[in-house]
Coordinates of C-alpha atoms and ligand atoms in Angstrom, one line a residue:
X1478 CA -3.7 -52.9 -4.3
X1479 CA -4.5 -50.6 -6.9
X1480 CA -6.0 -47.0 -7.7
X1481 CA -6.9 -46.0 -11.1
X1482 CA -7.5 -42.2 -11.9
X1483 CA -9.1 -41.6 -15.2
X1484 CA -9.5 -38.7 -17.0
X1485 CA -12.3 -37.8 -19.5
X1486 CA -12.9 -35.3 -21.9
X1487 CA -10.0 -33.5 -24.7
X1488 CA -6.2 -33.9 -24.7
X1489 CA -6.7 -36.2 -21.5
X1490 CA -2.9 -37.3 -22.0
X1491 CA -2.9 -34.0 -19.9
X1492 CA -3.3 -36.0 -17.1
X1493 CA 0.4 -36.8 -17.2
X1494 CA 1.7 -33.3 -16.7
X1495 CA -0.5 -32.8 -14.0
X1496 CA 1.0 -35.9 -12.2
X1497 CA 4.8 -35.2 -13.2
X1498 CA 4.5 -38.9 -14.7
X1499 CA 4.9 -39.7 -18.3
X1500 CA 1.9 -42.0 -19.7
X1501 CA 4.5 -43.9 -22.0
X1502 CA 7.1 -45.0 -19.5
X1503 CA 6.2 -47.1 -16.8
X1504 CA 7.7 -46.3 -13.6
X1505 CA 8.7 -47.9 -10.4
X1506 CA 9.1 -46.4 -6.9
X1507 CA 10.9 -47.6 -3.5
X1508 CA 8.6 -47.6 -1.0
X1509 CA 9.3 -49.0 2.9
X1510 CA 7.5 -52.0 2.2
X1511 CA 7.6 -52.7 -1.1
X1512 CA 7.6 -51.1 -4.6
X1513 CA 4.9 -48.8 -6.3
X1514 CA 4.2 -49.1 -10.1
X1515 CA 2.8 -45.9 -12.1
X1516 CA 1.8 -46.7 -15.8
X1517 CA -1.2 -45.9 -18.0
X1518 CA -3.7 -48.5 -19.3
X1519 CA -5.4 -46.1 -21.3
X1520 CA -4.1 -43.7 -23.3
X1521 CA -6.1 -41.4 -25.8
X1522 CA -7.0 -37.9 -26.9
X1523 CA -10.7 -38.7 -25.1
X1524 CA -9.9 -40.8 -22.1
X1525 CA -6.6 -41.4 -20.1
X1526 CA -6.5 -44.1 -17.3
X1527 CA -3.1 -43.2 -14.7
X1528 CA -2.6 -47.0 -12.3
X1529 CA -0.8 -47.2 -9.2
X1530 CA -0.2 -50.6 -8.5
X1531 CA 1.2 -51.4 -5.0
X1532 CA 3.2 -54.6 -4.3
X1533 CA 3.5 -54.7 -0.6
X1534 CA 6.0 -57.3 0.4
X1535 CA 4.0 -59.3 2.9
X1536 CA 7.0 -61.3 4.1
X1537 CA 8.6 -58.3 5.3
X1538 CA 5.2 -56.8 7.1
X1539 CA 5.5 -59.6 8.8
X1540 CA 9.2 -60.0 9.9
X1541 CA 10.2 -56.2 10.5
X1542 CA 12.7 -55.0 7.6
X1543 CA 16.3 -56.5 7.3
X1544 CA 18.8 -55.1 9.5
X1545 CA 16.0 -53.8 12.4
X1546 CA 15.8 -55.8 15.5
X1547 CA 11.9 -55.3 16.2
X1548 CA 9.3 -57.7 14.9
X1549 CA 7.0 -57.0 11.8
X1550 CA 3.8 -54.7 12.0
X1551 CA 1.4 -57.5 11.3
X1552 CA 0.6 -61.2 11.3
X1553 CA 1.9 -63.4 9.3
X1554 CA -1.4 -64.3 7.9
X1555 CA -2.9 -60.6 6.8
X1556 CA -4.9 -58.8 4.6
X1557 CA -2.8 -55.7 4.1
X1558 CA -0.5 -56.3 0.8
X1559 CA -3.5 -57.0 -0.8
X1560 CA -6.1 -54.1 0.6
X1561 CA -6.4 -50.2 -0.1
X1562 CA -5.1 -49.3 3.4
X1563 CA -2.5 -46.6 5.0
X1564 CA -0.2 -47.7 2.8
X1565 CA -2.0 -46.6 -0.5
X1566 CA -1.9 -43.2 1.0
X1567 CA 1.4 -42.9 1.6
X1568 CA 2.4 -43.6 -1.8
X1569 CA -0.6 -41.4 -3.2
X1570 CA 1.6 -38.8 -0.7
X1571 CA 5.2 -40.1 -1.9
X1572 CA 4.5 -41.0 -5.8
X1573 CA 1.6 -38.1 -6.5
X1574 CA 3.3 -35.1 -4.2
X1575 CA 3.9 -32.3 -6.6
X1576 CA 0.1 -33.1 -8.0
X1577 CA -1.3 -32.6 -4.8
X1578 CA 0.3 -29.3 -3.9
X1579 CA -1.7 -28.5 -7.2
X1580 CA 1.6 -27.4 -8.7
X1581 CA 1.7 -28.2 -12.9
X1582 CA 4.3 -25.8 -14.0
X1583 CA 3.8 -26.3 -17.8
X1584 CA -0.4 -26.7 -17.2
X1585 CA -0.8 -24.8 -14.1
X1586 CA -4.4 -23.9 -15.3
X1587 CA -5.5 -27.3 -16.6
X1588 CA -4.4 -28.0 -13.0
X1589 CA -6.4 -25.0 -11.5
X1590 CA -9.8 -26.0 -13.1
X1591 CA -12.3 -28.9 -12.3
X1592 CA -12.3 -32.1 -14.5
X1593 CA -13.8 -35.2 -15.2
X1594 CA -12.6 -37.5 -13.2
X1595 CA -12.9 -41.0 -12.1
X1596 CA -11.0 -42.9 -9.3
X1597 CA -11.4 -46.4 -8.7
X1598 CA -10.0 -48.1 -5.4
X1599 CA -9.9 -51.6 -5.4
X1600 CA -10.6 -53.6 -2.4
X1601 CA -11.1 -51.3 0.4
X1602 CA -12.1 -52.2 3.6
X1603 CA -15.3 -51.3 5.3
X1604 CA -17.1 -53.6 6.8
X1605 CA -20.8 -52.7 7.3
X1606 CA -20.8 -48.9 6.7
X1607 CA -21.3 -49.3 2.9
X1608 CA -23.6 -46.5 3.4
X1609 CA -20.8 -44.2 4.5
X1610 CA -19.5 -44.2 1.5
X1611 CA -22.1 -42.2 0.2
X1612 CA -22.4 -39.9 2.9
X1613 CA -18.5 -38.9 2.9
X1614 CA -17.8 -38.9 -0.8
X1615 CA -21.0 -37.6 -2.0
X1616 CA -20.8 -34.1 -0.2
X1617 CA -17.7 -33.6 -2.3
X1618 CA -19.3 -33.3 -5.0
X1619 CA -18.7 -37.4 -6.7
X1620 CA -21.2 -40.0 -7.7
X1621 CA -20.6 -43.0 -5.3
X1622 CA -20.7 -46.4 -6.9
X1623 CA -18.7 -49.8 -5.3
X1624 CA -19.0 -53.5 -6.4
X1625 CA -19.3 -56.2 -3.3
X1626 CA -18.1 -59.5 -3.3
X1627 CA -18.9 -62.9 -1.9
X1628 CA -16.7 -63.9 0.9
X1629 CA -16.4 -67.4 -0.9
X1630 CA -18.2 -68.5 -4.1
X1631 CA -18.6 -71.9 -2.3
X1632 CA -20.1 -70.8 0.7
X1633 CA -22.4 -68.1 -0.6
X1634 CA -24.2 -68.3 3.3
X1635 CA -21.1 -66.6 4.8
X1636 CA -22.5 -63.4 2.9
X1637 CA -20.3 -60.7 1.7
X1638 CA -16.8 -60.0 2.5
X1639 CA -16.1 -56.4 4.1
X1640 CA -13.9 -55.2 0.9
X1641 CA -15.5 -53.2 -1.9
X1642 CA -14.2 -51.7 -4.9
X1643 CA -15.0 -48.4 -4.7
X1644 CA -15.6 -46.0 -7.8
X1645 CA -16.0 -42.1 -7.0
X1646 CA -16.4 -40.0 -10.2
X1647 CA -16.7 -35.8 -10.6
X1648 CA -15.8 -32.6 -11.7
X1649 CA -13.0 -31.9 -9.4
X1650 CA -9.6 -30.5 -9.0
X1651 CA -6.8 -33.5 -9.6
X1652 CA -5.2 -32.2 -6.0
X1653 CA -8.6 -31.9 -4.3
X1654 CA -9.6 -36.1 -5.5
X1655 CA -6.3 -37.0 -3.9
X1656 CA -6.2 -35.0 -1.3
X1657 CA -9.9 -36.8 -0.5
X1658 CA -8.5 -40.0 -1.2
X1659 CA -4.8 -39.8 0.9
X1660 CA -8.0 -39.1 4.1
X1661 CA -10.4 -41.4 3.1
X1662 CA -9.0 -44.4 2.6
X1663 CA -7.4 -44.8 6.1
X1664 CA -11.3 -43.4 7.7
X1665 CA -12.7 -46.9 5.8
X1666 CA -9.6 -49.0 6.5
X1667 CA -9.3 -48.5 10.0
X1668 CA -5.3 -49.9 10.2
X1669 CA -2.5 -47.2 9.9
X1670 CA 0.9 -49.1 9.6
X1671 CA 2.0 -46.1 11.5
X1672 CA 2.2 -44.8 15.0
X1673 CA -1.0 -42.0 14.6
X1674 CA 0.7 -39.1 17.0
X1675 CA -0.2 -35.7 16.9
X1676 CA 1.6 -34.8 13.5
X1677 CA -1.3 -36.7 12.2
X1678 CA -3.4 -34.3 13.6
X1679 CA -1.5 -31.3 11.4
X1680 CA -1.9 -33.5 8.2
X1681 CA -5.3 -34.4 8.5
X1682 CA -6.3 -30.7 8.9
X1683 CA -3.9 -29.6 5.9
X1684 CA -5.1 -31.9 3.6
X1685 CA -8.8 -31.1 4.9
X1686 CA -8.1 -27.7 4.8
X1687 CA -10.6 -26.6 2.0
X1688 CA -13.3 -29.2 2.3
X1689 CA -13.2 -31.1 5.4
X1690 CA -14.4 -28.0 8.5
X1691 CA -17.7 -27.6 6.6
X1692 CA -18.1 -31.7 6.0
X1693 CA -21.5 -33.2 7.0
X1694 CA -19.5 -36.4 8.4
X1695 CA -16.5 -34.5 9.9
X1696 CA -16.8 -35.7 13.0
X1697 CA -16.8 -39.6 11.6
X1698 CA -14.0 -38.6 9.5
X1699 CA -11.9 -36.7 12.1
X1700 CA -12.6 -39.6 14.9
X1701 CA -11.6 -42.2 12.2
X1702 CA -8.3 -41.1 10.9
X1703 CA -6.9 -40.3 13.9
X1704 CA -7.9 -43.7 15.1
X1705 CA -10.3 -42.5 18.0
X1706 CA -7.7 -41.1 19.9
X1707 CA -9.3 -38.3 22.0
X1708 CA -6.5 -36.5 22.9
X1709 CA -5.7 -35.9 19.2
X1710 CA -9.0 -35.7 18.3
X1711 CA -10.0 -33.0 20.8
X1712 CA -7.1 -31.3 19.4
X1713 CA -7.8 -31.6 15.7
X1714 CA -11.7 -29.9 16.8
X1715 CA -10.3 -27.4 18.7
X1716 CA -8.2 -26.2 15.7
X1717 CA -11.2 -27.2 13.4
X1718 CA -13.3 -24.5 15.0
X1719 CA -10.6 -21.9 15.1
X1720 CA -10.3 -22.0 11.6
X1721 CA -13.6 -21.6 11.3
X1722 CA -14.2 -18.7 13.6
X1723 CA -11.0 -17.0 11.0
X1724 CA -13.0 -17.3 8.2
X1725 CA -16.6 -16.1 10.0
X1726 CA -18.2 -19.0 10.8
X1727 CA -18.2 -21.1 14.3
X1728 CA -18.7 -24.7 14.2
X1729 CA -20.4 -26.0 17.7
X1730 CA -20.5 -30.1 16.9
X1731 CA -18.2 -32.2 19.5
X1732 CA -17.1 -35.6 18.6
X1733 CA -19.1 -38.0 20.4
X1734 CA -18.6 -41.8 21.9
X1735 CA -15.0 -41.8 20.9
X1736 CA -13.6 -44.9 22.6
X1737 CA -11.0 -44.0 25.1
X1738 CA -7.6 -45.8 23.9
X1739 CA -4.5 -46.2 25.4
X1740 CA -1.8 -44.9 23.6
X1741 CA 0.3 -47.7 22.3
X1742 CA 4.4 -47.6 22.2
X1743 CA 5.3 -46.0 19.1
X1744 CA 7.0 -49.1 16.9
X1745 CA 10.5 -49.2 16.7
X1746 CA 9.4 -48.9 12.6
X1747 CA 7.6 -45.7 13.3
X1748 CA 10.6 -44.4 15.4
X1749 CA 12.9 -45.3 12.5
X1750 CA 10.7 -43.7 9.9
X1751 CA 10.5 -40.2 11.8
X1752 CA 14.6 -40.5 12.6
X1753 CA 14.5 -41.0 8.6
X1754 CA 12.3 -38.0 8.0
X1755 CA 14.1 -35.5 10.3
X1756 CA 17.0 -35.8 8.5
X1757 CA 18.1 -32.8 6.7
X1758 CA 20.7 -32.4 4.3
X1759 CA 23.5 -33.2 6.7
X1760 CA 27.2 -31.7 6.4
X1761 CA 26.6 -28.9 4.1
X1762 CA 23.4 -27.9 6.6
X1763 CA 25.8 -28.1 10.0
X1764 CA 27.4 -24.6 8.6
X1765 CA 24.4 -23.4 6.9
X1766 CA 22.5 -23.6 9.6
X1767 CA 25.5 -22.0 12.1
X1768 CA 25.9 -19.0 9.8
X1769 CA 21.7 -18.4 9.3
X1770 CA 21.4 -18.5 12.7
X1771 CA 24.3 -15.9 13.6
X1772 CA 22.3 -13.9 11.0
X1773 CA 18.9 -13.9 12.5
X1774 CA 20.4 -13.0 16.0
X1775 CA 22.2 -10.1 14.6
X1776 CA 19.0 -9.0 12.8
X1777 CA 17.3 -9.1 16.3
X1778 CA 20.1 -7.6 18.1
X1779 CA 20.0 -4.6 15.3
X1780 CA 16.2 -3.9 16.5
X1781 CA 16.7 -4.3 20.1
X1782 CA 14.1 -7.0 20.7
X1783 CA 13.6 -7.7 24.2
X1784 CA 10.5 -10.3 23.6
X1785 CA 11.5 -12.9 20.8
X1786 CA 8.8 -15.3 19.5
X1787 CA 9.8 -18.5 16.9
X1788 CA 7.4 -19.6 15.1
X1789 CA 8.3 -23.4 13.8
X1790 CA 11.4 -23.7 16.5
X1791 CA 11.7 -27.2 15.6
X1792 CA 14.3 -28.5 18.3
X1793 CA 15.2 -25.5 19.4
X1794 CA 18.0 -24.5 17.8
X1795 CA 17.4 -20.8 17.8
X1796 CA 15.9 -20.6 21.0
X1797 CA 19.5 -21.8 22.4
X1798 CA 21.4 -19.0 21.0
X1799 CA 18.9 -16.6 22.2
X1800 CA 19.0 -17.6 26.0
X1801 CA 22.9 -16.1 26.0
X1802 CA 21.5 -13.2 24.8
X1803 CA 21.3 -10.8 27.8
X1804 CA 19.5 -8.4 25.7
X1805 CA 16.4 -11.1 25.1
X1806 CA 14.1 -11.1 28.3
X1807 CA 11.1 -13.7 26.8
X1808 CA 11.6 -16.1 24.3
X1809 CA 8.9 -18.4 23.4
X1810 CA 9.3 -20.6 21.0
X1811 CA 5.9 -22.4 19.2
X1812 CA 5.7 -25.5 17.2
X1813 CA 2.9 -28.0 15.7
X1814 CA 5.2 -30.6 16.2
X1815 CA 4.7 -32.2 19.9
X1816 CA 7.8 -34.6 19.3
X1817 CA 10.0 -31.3 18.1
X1818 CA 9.0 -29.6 21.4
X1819 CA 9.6 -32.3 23.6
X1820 CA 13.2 -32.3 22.1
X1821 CA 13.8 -28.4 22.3
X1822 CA 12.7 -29.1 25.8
X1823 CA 15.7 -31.3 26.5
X1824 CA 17.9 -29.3 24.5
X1825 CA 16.9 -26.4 26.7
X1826 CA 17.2 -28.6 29.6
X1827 CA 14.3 -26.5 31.3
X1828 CA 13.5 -29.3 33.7
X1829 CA 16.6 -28.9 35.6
X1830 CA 16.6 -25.1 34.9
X1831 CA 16.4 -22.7 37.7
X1832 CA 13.4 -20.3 37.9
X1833 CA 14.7 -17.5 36.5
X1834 CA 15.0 -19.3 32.9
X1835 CA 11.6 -20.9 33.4
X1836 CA 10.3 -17.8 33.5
X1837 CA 11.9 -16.3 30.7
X1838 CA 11.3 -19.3 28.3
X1839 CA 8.2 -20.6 27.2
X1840 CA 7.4 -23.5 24.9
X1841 CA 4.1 -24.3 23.0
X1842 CA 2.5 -25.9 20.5
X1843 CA 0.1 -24.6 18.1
X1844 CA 0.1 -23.8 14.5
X1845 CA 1.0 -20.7 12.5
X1846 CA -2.3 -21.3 10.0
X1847 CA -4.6 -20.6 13.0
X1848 CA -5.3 -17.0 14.6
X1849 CA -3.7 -17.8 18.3
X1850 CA -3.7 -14.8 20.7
X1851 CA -0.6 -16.1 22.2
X1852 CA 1.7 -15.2 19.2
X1853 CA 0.8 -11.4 20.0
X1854 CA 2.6 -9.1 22.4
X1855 CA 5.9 -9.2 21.2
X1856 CA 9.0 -7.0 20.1
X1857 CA 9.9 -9.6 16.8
X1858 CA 8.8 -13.1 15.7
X1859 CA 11.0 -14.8 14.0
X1860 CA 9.8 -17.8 10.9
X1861 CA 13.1 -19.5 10.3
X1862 CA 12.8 -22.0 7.3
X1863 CA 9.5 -22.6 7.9
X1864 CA 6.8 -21.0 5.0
X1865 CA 8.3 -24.0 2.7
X1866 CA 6.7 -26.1 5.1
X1867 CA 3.1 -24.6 4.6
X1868 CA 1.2 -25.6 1.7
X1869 CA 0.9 -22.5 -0.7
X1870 CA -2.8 -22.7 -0.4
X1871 CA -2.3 -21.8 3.8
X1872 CA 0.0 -19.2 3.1
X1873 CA -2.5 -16.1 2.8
X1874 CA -4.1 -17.8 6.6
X1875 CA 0.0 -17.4 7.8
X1876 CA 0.2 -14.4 6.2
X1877 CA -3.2 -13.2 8.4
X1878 CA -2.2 -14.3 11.4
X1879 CA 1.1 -12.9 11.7
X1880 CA 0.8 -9.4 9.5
X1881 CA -2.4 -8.3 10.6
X1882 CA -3.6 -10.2 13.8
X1883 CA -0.1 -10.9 15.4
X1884 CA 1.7 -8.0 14.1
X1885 CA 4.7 -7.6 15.9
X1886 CA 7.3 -4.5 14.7
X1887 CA 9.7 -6.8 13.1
X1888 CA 9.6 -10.1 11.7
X1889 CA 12.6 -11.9 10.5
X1890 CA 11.7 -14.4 7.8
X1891 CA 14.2 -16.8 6.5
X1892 CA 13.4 -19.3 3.4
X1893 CA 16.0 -21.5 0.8
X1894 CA 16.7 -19.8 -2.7
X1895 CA 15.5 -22.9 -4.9
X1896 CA 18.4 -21.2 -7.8
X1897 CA 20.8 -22.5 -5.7
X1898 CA 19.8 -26.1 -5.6
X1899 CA 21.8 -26.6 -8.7
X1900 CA 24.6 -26.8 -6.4
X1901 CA 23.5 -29.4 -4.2
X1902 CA 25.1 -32.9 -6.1
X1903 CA 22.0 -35.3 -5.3
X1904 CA 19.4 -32.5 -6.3
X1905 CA 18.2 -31.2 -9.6
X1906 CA 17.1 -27.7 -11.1
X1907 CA 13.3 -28.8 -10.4
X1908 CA 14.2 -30.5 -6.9
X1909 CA 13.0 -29.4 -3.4
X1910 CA 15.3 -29.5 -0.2
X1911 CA 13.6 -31.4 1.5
X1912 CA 10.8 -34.2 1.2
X1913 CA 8.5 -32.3 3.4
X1914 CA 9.2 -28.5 1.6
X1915 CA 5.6 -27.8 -0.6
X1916 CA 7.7 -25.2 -2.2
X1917 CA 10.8 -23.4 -2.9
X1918 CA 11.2 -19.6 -3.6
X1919 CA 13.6 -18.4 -6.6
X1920 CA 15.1 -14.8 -5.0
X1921 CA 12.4 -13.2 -7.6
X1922 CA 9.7 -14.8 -6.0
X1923 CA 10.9 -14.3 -2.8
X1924 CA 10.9 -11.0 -3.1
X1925 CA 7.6 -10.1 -5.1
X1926 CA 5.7 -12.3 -1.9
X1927 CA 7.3 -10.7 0.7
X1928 CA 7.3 -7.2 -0.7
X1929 CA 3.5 -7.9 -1.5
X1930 CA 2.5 -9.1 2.5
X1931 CA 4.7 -5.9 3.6
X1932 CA 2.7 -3.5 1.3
X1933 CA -0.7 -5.1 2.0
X1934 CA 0.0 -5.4 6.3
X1935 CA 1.9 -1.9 6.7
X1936 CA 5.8 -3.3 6.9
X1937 CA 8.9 -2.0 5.2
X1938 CA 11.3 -5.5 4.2
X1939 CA 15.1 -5.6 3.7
X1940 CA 16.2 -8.9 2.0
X1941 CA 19.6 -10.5 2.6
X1942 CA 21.6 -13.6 1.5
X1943 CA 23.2 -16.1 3.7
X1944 CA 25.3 -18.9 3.4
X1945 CA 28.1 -19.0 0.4
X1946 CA 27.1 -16.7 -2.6
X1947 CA 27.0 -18.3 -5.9
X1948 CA 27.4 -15.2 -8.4
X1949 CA 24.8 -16.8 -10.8
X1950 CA 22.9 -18.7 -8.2
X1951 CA 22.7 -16.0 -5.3
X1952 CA 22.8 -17.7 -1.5
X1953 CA 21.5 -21.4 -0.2
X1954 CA 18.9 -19.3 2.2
X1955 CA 17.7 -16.1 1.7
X1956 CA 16.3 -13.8 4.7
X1957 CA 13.7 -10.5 4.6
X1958 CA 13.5 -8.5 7.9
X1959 CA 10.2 -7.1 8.2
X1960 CA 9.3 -4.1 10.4
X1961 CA 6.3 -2.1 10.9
X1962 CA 5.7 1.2 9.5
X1963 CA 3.5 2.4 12.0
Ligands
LIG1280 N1 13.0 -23.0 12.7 C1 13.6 -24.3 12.9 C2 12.9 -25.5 12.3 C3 12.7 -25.5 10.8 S1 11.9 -27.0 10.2 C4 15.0 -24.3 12.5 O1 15.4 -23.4 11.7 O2 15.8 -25.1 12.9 C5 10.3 -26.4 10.1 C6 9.5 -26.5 11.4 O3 8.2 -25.9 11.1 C7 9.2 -27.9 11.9 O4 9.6 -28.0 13.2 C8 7.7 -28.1 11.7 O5 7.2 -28.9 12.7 C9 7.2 -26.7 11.8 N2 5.9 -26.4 11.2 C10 5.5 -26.9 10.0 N3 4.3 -26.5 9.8 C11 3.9 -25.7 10.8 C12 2.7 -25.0 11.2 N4 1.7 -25.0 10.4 N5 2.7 -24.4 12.4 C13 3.8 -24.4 13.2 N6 4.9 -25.0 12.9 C14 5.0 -25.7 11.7

């Protein structure tokens, strides 16, 4: 499968600082099923043509990957190494990352500003709804062409086969074209490789974030990439609506005549991926995490917190320590993740608990992007190495809903120092933590955004560093305690 982006207009070698990829080196990348190729057919001060070639290895679709016991995803006899699917997506996601945060260090406002722009998918599937192409694509602001083709030259009565090649061209932002393609692909191709669980449901409204709660078709769109799944569905609307009533504006549609599905067994490929993905950093983190913990409870033992809120508790790990805290009489603990949840349930082990820590501990998922009324009412919330999870453009919604609707007398907010990176072995200066960080503060920037949400919501902050201090490199994590001035 391939994708072409193609940029027209002056210096459109450009293109290849805006997608961290150099248009005179090739390059490959190690995907789960195969490799993914980046190079440039065109290069040129007018037009510049950016390829990502996909060679899925259909033998091990098929089979299951060396060394796991489960069988293969798909047939032996299947279209997917050869059709835009899922699987474009995810390398779109894993090859094009940095461009879609909409990050370009050296060209941030090259970045910033609409071009021309072409993308051309090749054989995507969509069998009968060629005229939902144009009704998805052209409300972004693209002209919609595609090119169909005969099922079999020798059989022209079998009529056309369900794959088009699909050519979408406009003034956009780089990010917003494949932020629309990483969605749009997998609403025409209706086969994820994946398990869709409700993390999909926290993607597909990050990535939608600017374009998709005012969409024409976003109930089609919202039905098909989360496979018709009501549940998930349901969910994605409910939050679709609430981020609708933060910005002034209500939306009252419902996704009809979704099929009722039964949820299938997650693969044993899915499980390995998201075993793969959770993953962090592992010896170094153990103590890291041990000491920013100890930190956060002293902060909230400083204040005298009785009602504790974490916001992104992950597993759990905080919530742990603060249940042998006498002093701590609620502690909720809030997370988009449903799988993250399920596992600071057991860690809690509140199914065998007694009453009494029932009642003092509750667990929920929601999203800290969305007004929620339930993060209000208490004495400090804490954000433990979570805002690097956010995409930068969601930060100023966070920043809302905890400052100003929220607004609890102390936040404690904890966050890497991206300086210190250096001293991590397998990372560079420019590297991330973490595959699913969107960003990493330096302690200047740090400062200057949390000093700037304390001035603009009424809070005094206090920064510290945790973890080993480098004298050049300041601390792994660095913390600001935030507390109302009222
Ligand atoms: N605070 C925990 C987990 C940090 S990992 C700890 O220190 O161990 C980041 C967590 O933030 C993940 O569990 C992820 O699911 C959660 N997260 C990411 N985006 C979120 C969002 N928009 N709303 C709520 N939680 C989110």
């Amino acid at each position: 499968m391939l994708l072409t982006l193609t940029y027209t207009g002056q210096n459109t070698t450009d293109l290849g600082y805006l997608l961290y990829k150099n248009p005179y080196r090739p390059q490959v990348f190690n995907l789960n099923h195969g490799k993914a190729y980046v190079f440039y057919p065109e290069a040129s001060h007018e037009r510049t043509t950016a390829a990502l070639l996909l060679d899925i290895d259909p033998i091990d679709l098929a089979r299951g990957k060396v060394g796991t016991s489960g069988g293969g995803l798909f047939d032996y006899v299947n279209d997917r190494p050869y059709v835009s699917s899922s699987f474009l997506s995810t390398a779109i996601a894993k090859v094009f990352g940095t461009a879609m945060t909409g990050r370009a260090d050296t060209h941030q406002a090259l970045s910033d500003s609409p071009l021309n722009l072409a993308a051309t998918v090749t054989m995507l599937p969509c069998r009968g709804e060629q005229e939902k192409l144009k009704t998805v694509f052209e409300p972004l602001g693209y002209d919609v062409t595609y090119e169909t083709f005969v099922s079999d030259e020798n059989f022209p009565n079998w009529g056309n086969s369900k794959y088009v090649t699909l050519t979408l061209s406009g003034r956009v932002r780089l990010r917003d074209l494949l932020k629309h393609l990483y969605v749009l692909i997998p609403v025409f191709d209706r086969h994820k490789h994946y398990w869709v669980g409700a993390d999909e449901v926290e993607k597909l409204l990050r990535m939608g974030a600017d374009w998709l709660p005012n969409h024409p078709e976003k109930t089609y769109i919202t039905g098909r990439y989360l496979s018709r799944r009501r549940l998930l569905v349901n969910m994605a609307f409910e939050r679709l609506s609430a981020a609708n009533v933060l910005d002034g504006e209500v939306i009252a549609d419902e996704p009809d005549e979704l099929e009722e599905l039964e949820e299938p067994e997650a693969t044993e490929e899915a499980i390995a991926q998201s075993k793969i993905e959770e993953q962090k950093e592992p010896d170094k983190k153990m103590n890291l995490n041990t000491q920013r913990l100890g930190s956060v409870v002293a902060a909230l033992k400083s204040c005298g917190a009785q009602r504790v809120i974490d916001l992104g508790c992950g597993e759990g790990n905080l919530l742990f320590l603060l249940i042998k805290e006498r002093q701590i009489t609620q502690i909720a603990g809030v997370d988009v993740s449903h799988a993250a949840l399920e596992r600071a349930n057991k860690k809690l082990k509140l199914e065998q608990a007694g009453d009494a820590l029932r009642d003092r501990v509750t667990l929920f998922q929601g999203s800290l992007t969305y007004k929620d009324a339930r993060f209000a009412g208490y004495d400090a919330a804490c954000v433990i190495e979570v805002i690097e999870h956010l995409d930068m453009s969601r930060l100023a919604a966070f920043e809302r809903v905890l400052f100003e609707f929220a607004r609890p007398p102390v936040v404690v907010l904890t966050t890497p120092n991206l300086e210190y990176n250096e001293k991590y072995e397998t990372l560079d200066a420019l590297s991330l933590r973490h595959s699913d960080h969107r960003f990493e503060y330096t302690r200047a920037e740090f400062r200057e955004w949390a000093s700037d949400v304390a001035k603009k919501h009424g809070y005094a902050v206090q920064f510290s560093e945790i973890g080993d201090l480098d004298a050049k490199l300041g601390a792994p994590t660095q913390m600001g305690v935030f507390t109302l001035c009222e």
